[in-house]
Coordinates of N, CA and C in Angstrom, one line a residue:
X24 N 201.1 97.4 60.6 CA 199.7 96.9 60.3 C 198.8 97.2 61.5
X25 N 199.0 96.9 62.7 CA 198.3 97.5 63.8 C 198.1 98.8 64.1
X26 N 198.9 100.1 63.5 CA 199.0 100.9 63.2 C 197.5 101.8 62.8
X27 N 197.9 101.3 61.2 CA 197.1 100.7 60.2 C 195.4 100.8 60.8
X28 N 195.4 99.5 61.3 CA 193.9 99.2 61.6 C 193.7 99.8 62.9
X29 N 194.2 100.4 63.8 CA 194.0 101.5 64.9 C 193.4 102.9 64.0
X30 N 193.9 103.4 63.1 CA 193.8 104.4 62.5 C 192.3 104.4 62.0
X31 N 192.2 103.3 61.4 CA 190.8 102.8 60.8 C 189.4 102.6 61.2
X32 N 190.1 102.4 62.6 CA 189.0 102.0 63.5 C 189.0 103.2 64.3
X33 N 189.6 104.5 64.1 CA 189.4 105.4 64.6 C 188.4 106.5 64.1
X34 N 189.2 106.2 62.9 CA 188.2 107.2 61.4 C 186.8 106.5 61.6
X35 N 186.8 105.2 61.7 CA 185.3 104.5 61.7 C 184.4 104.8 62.7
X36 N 184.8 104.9 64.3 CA 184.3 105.3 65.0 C 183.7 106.7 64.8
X37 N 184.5 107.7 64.5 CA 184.4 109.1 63.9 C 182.8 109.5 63.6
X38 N 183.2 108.6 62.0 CA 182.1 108.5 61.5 C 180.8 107.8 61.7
X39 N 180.8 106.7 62.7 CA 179.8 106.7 63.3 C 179.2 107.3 64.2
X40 N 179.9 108.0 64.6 CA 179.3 109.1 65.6 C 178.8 110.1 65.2
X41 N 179.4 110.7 64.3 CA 179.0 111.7 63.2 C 177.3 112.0 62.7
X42 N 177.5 110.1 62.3 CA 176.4 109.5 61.4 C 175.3 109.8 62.9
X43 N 175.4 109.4 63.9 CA 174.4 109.1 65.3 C 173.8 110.4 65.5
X44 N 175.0 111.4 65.7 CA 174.3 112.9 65.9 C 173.6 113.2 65.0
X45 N 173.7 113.1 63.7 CA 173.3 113.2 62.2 C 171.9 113.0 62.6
X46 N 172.0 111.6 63.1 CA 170.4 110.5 63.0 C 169.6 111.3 64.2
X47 N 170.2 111.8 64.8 CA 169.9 112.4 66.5 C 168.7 113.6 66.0
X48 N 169.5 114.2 65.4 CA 169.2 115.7 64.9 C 168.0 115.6 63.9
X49 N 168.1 114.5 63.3 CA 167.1 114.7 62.2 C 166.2 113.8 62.6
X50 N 166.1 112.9 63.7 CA 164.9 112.9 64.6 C 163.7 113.6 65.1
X51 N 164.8 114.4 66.2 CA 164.4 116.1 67.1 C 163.7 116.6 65.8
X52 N 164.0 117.4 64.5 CA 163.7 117.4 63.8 C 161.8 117.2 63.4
X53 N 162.4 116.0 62.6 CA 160.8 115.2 62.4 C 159.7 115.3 63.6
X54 N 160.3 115.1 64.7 CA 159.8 115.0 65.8 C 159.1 116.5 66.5
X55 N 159.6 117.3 66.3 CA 159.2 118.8 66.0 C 158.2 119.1 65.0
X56 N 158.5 119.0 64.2 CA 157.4 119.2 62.8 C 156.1 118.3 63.1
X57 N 155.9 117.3 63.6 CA 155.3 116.7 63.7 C 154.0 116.9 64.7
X58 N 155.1 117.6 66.3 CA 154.6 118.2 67.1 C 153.7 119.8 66.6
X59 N 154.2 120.2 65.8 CA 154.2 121.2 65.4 C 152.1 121.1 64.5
X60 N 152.8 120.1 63.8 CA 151.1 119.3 62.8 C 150.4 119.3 63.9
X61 N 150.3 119.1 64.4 CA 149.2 118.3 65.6 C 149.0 119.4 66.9
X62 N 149.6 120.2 66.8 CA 149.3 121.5 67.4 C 148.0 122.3 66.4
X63 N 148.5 122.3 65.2 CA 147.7 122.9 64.4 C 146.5 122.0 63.6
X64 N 146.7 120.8 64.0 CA 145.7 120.1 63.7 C 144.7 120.6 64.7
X65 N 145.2 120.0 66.2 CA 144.3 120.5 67.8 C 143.5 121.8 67.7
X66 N 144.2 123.0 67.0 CA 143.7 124.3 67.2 C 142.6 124.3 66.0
X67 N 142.9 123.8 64.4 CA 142.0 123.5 63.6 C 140.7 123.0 64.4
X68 N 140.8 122.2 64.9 CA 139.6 121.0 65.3 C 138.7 122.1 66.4
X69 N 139.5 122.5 67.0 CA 138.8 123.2 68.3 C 138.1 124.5 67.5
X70 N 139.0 125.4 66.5 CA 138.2 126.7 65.8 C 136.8 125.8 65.1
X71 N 136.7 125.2 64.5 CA 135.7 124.6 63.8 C 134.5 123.6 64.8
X72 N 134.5 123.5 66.0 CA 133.8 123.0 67.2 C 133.2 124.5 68.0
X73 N 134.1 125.2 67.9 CA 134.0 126.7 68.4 C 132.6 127.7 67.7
X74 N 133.6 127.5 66.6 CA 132.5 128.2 65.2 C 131.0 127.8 65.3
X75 N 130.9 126.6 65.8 CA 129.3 126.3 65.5 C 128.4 126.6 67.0
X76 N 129.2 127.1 67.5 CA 128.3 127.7 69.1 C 128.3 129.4 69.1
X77 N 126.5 129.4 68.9 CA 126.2 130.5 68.9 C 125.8 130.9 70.6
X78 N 126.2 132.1 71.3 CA 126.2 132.2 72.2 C 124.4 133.0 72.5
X79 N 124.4 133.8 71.1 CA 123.4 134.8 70.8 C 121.4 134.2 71.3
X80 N 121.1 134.9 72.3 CA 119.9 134.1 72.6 C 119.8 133.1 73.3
X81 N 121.0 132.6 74.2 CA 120.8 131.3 74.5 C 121.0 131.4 76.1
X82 N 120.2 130.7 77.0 CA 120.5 130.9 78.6 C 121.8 130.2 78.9
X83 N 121.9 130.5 79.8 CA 123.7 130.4 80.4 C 123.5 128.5 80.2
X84 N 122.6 127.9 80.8 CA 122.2 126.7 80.8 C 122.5 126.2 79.2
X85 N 121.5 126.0 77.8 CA 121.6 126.0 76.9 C 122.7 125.7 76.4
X86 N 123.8 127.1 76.3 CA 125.2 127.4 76.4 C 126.1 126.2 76.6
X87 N 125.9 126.6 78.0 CA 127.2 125.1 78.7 C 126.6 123.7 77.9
X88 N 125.2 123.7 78.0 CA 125.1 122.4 77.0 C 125.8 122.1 75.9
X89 N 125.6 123.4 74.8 CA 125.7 122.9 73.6 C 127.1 123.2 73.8
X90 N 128.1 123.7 74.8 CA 129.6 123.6 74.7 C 129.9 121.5 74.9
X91 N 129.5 121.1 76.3 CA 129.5 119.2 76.3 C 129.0 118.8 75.0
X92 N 128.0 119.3 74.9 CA 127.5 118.4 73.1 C 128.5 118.6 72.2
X93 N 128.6 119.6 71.9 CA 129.7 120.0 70.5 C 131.0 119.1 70.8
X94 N 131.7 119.3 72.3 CA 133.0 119.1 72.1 C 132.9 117.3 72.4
X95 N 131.9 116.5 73.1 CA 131.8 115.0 73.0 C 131.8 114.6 71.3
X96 N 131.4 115.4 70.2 CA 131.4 115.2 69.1 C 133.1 114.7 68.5
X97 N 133.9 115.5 69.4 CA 135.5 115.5 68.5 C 136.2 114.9 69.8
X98 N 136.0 115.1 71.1 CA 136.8 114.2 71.8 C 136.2 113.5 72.8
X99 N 136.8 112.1 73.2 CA 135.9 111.2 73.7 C 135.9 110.9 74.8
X100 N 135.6 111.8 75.7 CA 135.2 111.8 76.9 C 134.0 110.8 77.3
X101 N 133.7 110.4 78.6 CA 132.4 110.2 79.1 C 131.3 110.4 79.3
X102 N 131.7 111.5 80.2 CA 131.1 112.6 80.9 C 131.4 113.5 81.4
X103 N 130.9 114.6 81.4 CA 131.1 115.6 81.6 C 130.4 116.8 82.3
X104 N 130.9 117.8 83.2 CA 130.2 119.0 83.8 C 130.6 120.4 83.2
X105 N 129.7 121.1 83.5 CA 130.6 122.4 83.0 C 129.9 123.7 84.2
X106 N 130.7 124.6 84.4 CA 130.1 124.9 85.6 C 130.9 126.7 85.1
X107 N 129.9 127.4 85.8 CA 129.6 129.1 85.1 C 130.0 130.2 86.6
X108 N 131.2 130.7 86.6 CA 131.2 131.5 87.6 C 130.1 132.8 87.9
X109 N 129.5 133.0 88.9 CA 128.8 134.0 89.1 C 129.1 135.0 89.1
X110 N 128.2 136.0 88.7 CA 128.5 137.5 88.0 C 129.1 138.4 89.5
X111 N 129.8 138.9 89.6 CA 130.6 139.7 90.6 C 130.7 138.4 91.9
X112 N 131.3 137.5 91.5 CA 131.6 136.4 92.4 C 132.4 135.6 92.3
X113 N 132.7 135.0 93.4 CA 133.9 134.4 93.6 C 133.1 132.7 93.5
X114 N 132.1 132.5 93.5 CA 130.9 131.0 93.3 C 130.8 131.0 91.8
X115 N 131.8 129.4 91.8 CA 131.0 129.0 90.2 C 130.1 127.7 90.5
X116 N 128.4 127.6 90.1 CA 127.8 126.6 90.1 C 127.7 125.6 88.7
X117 N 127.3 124.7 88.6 CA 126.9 123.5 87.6 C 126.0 124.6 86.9
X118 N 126.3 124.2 85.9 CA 124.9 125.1 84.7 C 124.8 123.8 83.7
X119 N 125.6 122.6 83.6 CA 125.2 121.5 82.6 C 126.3 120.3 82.8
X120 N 125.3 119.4 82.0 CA 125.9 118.2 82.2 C 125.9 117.2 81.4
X121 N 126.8 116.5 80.9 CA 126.3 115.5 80.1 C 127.1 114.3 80.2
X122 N 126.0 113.0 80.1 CA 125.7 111.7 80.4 C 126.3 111.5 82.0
X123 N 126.2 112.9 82.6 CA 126.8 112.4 83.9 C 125.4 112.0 85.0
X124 N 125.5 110.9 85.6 CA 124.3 110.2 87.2 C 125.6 110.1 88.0
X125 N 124.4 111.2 89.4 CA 125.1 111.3 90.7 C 124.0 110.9 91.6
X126 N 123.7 110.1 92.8 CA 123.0 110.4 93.4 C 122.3 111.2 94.3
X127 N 123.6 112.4 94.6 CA 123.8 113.6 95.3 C 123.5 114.5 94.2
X128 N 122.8 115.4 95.0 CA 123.2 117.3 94.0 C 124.1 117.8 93.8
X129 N 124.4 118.2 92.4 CA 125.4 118.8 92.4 C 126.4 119.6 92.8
X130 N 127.2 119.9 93.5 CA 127.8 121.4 94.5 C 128.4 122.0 93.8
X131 N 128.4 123.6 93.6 CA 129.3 124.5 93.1 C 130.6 124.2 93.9
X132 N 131.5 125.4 93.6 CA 132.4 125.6 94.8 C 132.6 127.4 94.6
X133 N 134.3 127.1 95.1 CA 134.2 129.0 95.0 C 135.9 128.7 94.5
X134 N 136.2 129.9 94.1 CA 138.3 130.0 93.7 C 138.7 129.8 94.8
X135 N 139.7 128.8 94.9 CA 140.5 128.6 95.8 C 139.9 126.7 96.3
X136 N 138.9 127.1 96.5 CA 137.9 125.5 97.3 C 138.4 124.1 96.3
X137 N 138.8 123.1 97.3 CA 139.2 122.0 96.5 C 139.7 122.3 95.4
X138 N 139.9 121.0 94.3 CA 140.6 120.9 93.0 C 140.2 121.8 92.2
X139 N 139.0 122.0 92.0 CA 138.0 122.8 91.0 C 138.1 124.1 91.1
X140 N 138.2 124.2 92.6 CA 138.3 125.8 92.8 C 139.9 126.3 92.9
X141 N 140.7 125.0 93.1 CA 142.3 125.7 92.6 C 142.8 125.8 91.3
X142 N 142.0 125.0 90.3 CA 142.5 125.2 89.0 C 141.7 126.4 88.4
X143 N 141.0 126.8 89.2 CA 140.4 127.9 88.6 C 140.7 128.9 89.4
X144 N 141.7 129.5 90.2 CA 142.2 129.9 90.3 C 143.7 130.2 89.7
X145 N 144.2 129.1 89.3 CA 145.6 129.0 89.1 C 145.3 129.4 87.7
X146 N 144.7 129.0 87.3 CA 144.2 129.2 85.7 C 144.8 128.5 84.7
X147 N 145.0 127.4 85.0 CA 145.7 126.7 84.8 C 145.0 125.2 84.6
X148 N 145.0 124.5 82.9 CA 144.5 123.0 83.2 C 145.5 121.7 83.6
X149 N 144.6 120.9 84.4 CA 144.9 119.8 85.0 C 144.5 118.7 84.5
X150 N 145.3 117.5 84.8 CA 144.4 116.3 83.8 C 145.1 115.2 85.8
X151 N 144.2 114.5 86.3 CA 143.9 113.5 87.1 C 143.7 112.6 86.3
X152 N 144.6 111.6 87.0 CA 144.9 110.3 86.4 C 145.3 109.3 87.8
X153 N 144.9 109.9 88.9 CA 144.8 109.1 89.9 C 143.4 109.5 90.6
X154 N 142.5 108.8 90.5 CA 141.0 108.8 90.9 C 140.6 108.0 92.1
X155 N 140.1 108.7 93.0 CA 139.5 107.2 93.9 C 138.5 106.6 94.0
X156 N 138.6 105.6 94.0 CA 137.2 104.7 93.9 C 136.0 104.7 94.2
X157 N 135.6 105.6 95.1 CA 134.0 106.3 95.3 C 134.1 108.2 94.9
X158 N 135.1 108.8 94.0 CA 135.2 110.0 93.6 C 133.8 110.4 92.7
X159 N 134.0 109.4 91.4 CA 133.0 109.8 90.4 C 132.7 108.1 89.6
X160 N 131.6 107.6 89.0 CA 131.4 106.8 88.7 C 130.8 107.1 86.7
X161 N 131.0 106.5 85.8 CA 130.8 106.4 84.7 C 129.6 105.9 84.7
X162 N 128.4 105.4 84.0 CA 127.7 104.5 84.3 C 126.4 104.6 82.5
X163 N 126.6 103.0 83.2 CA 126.0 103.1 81.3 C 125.1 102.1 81.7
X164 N 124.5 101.2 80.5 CA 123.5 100.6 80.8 C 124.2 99.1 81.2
X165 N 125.0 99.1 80.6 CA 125.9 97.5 81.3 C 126.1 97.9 82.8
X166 N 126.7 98.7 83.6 CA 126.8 98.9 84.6 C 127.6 100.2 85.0
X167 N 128.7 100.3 85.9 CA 129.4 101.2 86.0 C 130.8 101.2 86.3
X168 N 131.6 102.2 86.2 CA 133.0 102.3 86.7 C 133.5 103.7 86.5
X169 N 135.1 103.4 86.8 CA 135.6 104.8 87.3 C 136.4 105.3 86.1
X170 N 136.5 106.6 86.2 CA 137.2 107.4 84.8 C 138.9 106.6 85.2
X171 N 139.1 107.0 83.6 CA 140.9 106.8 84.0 C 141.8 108.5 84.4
X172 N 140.5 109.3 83.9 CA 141.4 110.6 84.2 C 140.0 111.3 84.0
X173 N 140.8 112.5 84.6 CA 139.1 113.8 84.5 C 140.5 114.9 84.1
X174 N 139.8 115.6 83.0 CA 140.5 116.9 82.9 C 140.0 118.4 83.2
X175 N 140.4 119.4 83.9 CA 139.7 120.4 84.8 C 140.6 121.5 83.3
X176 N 139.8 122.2 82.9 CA 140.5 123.7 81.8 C 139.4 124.6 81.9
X177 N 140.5 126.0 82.8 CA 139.2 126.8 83.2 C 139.5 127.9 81.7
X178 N 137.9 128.3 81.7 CA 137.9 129.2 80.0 C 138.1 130.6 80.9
X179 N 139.2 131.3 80.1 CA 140.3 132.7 80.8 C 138.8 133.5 80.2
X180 N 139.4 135.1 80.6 CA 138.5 135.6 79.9 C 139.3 137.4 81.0
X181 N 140.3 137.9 80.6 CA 140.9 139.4 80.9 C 141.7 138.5 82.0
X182 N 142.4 137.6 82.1 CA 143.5 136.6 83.4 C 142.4 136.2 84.0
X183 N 141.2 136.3 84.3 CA 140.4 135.8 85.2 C 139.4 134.4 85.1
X184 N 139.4 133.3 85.5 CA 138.2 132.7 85.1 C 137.1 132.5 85.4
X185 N 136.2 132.2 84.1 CA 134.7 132.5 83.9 C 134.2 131.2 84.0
X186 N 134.7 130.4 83.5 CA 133.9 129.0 83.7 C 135.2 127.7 83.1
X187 N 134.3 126.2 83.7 CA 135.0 125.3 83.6 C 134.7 124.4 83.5
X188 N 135.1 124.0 82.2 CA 134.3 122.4 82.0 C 135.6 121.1 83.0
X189 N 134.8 120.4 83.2 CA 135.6 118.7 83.5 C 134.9 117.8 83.1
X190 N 136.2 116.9 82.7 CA 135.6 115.9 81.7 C 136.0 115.0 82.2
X191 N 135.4 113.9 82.2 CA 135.7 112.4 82.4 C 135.8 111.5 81.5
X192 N 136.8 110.7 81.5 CA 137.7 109.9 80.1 C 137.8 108.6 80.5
X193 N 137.1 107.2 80.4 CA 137.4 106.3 80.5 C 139.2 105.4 80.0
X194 N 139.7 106.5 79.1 CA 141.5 105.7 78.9 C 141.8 107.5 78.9
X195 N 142.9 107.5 79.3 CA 143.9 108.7 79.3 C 143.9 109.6 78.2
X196 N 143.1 110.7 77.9 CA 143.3 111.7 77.2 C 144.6 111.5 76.5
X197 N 144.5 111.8 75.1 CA 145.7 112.1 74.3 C 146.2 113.4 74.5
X198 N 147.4 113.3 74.0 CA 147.6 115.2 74.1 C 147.1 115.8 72.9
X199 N 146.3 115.2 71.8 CA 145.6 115.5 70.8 C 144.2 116.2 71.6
X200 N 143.9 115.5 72.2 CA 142.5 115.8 73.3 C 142.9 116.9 74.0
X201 N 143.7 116.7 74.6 CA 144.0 117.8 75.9 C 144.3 119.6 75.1
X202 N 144.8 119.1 73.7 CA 145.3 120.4 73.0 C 143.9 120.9 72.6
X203 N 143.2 119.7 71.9 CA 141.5 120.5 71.3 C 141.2 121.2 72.5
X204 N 140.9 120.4 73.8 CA 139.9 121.4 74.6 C 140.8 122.6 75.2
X205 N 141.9 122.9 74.9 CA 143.3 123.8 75.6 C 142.1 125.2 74.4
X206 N 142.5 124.5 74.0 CA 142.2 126.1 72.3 C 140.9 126.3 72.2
X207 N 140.2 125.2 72.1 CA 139.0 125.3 72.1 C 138.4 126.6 73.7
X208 N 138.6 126.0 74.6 CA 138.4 126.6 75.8 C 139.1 128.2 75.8
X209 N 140.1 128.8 75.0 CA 140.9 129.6 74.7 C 139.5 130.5 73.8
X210 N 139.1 130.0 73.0 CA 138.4 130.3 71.6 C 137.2 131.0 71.8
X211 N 136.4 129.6 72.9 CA 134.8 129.7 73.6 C 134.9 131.2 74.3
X212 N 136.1 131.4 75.6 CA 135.9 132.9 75.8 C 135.3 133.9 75.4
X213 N 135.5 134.1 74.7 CA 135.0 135.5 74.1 C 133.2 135.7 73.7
X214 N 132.6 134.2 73.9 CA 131.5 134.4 74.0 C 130.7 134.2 75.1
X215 N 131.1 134.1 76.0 CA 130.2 134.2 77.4 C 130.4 135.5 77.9
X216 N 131.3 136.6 77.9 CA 130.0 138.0 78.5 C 129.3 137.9 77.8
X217 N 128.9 137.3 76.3 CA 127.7 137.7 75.7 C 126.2 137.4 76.1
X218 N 127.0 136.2 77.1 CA 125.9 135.6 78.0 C 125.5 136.4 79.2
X219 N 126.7 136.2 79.7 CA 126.2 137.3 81.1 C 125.9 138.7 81.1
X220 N 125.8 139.2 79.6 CA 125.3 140.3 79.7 C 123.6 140.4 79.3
X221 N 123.6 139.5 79.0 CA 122.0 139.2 78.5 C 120.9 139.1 79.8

């Protein structure tokens, strides 16, 4: 009898294990496809934010605007800067801004200089989610406070970057967010020499 129910409880274990990988795999699975939607949702949302910015006739200023306008439309940032590297230069300045108050003037920087100038270097986006408390301020008509995160994605354009928006997010950017402006910012390229050539 003990035999018996050793045997039993063998085969049962078996198969619950079986059953677990089973459940494991068709998780990973779901959980892929899923990732997979929302990739192509992100890139959908960003081509159709993209599409509606005409670059044709517009000053570099203009431009960077209607890039913060358009993209505050689909992701919910704060505020925001966007800043235009100069033509045979290593200086990118502010060319726009939106709902951001500083009491100071704005500073460019150059590749390499601080955060702004190493992700645009690296070429590479960053999302800060540790801010310090006199960095940057939000400020509305109730009062003010500090972002929960700023995201820095510099727009490529031949491996090199040409410009960079940062955004400021009062709750943590989704990776839904982070993907729109990844593609988006991927997309917008191709129309600024149109600018700098004007």
């Amino acid at each position: 009898m003990t035999l018996f129910m050793n045997e039993r409880i063998k085969k049962l274990t078996q198969r619950l294990e079986l059953l677990s990988t089973s459940l494991d795999e068709s998780l990973q699975a779901v959980e892929a496809d899923e990732e997979v939607e929302q990739k192509k949702s992100s890139q959908e949302l960003a081509r159709k934010i993209a599409d509606k910015i005409a670059a044709d006739g517009l000053s570099v200023e203009d431009f960077s605007e209607e890039i913060l306008s358009r993209l505050s439309k689909e992701v919910p940032f704060a505020h925001g800067l966007f800043y235009m590297r100069q033509q045979g230069g290593e200086a990118f300045l502010p060319t726009a801004r939106f709902a951001f108050y500083s009491d100071r003037e704005l500073d460019g920087f150059s590749v390499g200089e601080g955060i702004n100038g190493q992700v645009v270097k690296d070429g590479k986006s960053v999302t800060i989610d540790t801010i310090p408390d006199n960095y940057v301020h939000i400020v509305s008509g109730l009062g003010k406070t500090n972002p929960r995160a700023i995201t820095l994605t510099p727009i490529m354009q031949e491996g090199r970057s040409v410009a960079l928006p940062e955004l400021a997010f009062l709750s943590q950017p989704t990776e839904h967010d982070k993907q729109v402006v990844d593609s988006f910012c991927t997309l917008i390229s191709n129309k600024i020499p149109i600018l700098q050539e004007a």
